[in-house]
Short mmCIF file of C-alpha atoms in Angstrom, two decimals:
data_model
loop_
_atom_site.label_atom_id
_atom_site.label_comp_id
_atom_site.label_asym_id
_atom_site.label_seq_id
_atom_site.Cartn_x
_atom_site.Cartn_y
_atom_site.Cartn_z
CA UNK A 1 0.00 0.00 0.00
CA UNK A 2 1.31 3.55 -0.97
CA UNK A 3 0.87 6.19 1.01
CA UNK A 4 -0.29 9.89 0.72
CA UNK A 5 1.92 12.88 2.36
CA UNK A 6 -0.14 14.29 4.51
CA UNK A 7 -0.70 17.86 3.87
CA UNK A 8 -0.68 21.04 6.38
CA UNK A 9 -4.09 22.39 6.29
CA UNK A 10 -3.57 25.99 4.49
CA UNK A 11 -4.26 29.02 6.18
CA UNK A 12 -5.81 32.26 5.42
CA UNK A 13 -2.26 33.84 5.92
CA UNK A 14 -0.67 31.29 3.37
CA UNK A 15 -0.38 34.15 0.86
CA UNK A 16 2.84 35.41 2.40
CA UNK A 17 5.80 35.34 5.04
CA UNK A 18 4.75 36.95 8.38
CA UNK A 19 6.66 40.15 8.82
CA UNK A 20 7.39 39.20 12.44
CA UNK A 21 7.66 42.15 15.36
CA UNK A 22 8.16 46.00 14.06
CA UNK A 23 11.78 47.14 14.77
CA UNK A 24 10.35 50.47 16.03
CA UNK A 25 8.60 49.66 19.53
CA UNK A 26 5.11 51.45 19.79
CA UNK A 27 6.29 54.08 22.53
CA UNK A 28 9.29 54.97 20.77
CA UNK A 29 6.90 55.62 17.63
CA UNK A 30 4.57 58.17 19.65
CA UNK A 31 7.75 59.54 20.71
CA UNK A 32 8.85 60.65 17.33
CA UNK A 33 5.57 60.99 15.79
CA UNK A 34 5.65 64.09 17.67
CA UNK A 35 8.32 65.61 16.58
CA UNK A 36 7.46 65.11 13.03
CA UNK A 37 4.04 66.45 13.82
CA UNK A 38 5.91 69.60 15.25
CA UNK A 39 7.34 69.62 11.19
CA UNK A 40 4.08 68.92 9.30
CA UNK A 41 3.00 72.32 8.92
CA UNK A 42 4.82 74.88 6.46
CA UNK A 43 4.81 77.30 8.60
CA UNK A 44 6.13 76.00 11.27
CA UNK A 45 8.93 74.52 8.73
CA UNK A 46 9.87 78.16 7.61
CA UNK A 47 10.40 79.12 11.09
CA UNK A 48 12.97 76.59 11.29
CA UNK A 49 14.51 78.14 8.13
CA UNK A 50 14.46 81.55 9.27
CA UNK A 51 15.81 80.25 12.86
CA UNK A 52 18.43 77.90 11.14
CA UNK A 53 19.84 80.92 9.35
CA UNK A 54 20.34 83.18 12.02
CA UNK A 55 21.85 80.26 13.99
CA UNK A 56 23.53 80.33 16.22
CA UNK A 57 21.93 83.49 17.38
CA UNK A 58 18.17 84.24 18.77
CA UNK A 59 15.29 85.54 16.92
CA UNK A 60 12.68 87.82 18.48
CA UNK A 61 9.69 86.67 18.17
CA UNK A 62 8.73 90.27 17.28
CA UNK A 63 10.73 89.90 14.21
CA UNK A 64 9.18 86.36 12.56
CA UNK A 65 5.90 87.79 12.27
CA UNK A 66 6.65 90.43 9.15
CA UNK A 67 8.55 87.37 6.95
CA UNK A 68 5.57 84.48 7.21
CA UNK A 69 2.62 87.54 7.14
CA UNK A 70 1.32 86.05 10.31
CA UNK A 71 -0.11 87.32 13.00
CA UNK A 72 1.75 87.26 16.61
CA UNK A 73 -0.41 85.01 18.11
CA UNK A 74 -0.24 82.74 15.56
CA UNK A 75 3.33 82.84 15.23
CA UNK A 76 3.55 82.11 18.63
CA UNK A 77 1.73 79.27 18.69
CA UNK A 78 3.80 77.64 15.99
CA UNK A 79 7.13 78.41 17.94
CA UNK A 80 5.77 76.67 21.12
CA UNK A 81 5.10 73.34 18.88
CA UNK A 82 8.22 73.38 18.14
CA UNK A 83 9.88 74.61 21.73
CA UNK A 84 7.62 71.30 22.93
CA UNK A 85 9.15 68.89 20.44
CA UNK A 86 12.65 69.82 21.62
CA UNK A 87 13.82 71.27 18.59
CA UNK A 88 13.99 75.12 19.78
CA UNK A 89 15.26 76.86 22.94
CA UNK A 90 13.20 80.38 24.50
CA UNK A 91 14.90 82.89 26.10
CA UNK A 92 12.79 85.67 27.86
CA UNK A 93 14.53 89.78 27.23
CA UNK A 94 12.42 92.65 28.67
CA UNK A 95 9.26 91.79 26.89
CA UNK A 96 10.04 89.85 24.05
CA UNK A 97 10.91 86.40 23.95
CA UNK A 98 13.78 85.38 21.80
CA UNK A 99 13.97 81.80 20.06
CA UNK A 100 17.01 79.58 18.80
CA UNK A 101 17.47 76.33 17.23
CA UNK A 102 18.47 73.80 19.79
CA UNK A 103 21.93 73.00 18.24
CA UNK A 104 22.27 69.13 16.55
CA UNK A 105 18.29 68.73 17.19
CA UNK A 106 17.45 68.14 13.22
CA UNK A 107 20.32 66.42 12.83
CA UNK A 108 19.04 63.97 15.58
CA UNK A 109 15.41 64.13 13.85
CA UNK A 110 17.81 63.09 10.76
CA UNK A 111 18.98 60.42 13.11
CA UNK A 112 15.75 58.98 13.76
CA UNK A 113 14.89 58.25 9.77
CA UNK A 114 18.33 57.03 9.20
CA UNK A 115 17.67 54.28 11.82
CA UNK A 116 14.06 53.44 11.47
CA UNK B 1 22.80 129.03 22.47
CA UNK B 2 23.33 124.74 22.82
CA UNK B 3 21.65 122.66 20.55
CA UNK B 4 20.37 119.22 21.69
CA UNK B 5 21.08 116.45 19.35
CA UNK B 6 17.75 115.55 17.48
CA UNK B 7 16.69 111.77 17.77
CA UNK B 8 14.74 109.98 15.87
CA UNK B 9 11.52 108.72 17.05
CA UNK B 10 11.41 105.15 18.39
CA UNK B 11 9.08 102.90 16.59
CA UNK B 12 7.42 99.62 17.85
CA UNK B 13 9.89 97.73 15.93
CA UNK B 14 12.87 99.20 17.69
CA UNK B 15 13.14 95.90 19.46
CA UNK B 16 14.85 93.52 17.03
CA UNK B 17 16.85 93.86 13.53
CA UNK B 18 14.57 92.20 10.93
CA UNK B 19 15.18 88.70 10.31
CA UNK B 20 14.02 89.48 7.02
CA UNK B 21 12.19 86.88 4.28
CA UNK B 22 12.37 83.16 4.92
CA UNK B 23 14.85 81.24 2.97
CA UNK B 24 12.17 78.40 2.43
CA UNK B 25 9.45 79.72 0.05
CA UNK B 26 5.95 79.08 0.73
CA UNK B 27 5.24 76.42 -2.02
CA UNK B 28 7.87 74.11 -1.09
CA UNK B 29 7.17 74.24 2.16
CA UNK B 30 3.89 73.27 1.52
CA UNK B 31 5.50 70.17 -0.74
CA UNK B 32 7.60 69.33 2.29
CA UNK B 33 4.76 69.28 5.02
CA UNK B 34 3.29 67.06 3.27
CA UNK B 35 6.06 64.19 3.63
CA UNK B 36 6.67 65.17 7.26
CA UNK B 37 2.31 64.64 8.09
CA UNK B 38 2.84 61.30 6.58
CA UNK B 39 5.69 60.68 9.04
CA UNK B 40 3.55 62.20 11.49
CA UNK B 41 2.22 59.20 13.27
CA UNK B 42 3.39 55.92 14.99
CA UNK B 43 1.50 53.41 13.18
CA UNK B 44 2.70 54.91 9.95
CA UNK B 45 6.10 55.29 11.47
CA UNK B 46 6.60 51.63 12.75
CA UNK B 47 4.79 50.14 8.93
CA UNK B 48 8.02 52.23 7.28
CA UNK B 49 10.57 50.81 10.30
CA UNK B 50 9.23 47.17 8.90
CA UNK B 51 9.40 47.95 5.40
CA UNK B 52 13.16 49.09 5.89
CA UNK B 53 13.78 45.83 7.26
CA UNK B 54 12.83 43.94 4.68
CA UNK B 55 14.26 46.67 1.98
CA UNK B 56 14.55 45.87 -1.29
CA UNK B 57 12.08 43.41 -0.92
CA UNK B 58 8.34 43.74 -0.66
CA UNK B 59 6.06 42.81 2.00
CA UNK B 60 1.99 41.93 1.54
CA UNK B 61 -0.38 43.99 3.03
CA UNK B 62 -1.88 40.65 4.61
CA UNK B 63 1.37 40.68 6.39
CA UNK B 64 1.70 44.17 8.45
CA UNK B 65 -1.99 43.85 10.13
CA UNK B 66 -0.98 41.34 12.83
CA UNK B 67 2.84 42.96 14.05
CA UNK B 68 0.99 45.92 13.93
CA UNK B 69 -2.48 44.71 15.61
CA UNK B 70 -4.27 46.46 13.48
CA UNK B 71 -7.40 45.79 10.91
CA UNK B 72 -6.32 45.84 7.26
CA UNK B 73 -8.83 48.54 6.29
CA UNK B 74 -6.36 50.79 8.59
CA UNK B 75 -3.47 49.55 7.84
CA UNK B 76 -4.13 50.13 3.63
CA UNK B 77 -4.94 53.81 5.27
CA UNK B 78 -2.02 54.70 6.35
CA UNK B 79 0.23 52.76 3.45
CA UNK B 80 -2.19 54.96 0.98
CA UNK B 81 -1.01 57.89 3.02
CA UNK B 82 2.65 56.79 3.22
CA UNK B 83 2.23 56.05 -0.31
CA UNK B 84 0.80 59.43 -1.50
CA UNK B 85 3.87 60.86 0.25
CA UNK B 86 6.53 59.68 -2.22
CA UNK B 87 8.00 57.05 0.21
CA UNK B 88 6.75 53.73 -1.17
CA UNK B 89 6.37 51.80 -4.15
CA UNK B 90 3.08 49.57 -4.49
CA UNK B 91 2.78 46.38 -6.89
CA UNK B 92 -0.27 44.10 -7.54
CA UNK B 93 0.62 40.60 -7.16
CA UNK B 94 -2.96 38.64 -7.44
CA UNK B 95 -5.04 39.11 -4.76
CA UNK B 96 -2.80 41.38 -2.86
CA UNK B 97 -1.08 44.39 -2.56
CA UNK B 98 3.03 44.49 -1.51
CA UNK B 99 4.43 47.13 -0.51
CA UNK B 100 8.64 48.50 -0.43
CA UNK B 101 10.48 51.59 0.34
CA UNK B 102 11.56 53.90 -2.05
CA UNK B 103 14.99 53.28 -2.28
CA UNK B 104 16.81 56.67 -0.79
CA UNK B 105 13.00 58.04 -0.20
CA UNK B 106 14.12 58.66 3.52
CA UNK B 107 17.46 59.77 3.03
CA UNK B 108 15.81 62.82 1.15
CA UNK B 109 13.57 63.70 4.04
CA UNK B 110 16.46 63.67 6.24
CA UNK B 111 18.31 65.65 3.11
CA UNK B 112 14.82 68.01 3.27
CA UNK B 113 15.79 68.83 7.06
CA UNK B 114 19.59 69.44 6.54
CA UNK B 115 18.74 72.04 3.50
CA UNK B 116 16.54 73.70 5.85
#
């Protein structure tokens, strides 16, 4: 008498190879989602530009309304999204409050695609 | 008869020198939010960290629901998104959809941010 192999019963997942674990671990991924939420707006992105050329120096806030046509407020608003996702620093003189780049801080947002 | 020196009057913009006009324009900042909102969340962040892994290859869609725990309707969300974005590359093989990285897609981002 011959017999038959017996057969694995296919699954539904037979299509493909499972793509095991993520390499990025889910807290790590809220982490950083926030600092690329902090870039998503262009705004907020030309702020960076205008900071990242007078680096390493401070900008006034008073001065960053006039080049984006934005009102103060709003202006504001964008520069603490970005003071939150670590990539500026704020400096308080008199009244106004002056902003930097945090130096190395898109290189390390950089850093973060290179090893995703 | 002693003449005082005449000064000039002080305007509201005495604070701060003008940073003057942003050195990224509006449109391509708009071109370049774009990427970083697609970047801008964890799921979407930890699909690309598995697609890098398995770079050049492609990986089904039937195969980043369950490392992800997530339904497939919301995974194919954020892969559209990801997708829409410039970073991925999408081929029909039957039934299913696989999806790979763009080859140097991130490195341009991270290019994006240094050119800021």
């Amino acid at each position: 008498m011959k017999l038959l192999p017996v057969l694995e019963p296919v699954t539904d997942e037979s299509c493909c190879v499972p793509a095991g674990a993520p390499v990025l671990g889910a807290d790590e991924a809220r982490q950083q989602a926030v600092v690329f939420k902090a870039l998503a707006d262009p705004n907020r992105l030309r702020l960076l530009s205008i900071l990242k050329a007078a680096s390493p120096g401070a900008t006034c806030v008073c001065d960053l309304t006039e080049p984006l046509d934005l009102s103060q407020p709003t202006v504001s608003h964008h520069l603490k999204i970005l003071l939150e996702a670590g990539l500026l620093h704020r400096e308080k003189r008199g009244t106004w409050a002056y902003f930097s780049l945090i130096p190395g801080a898109l290189d390390n947002v950089a850093g973060v695609l290179a090893d995703l």
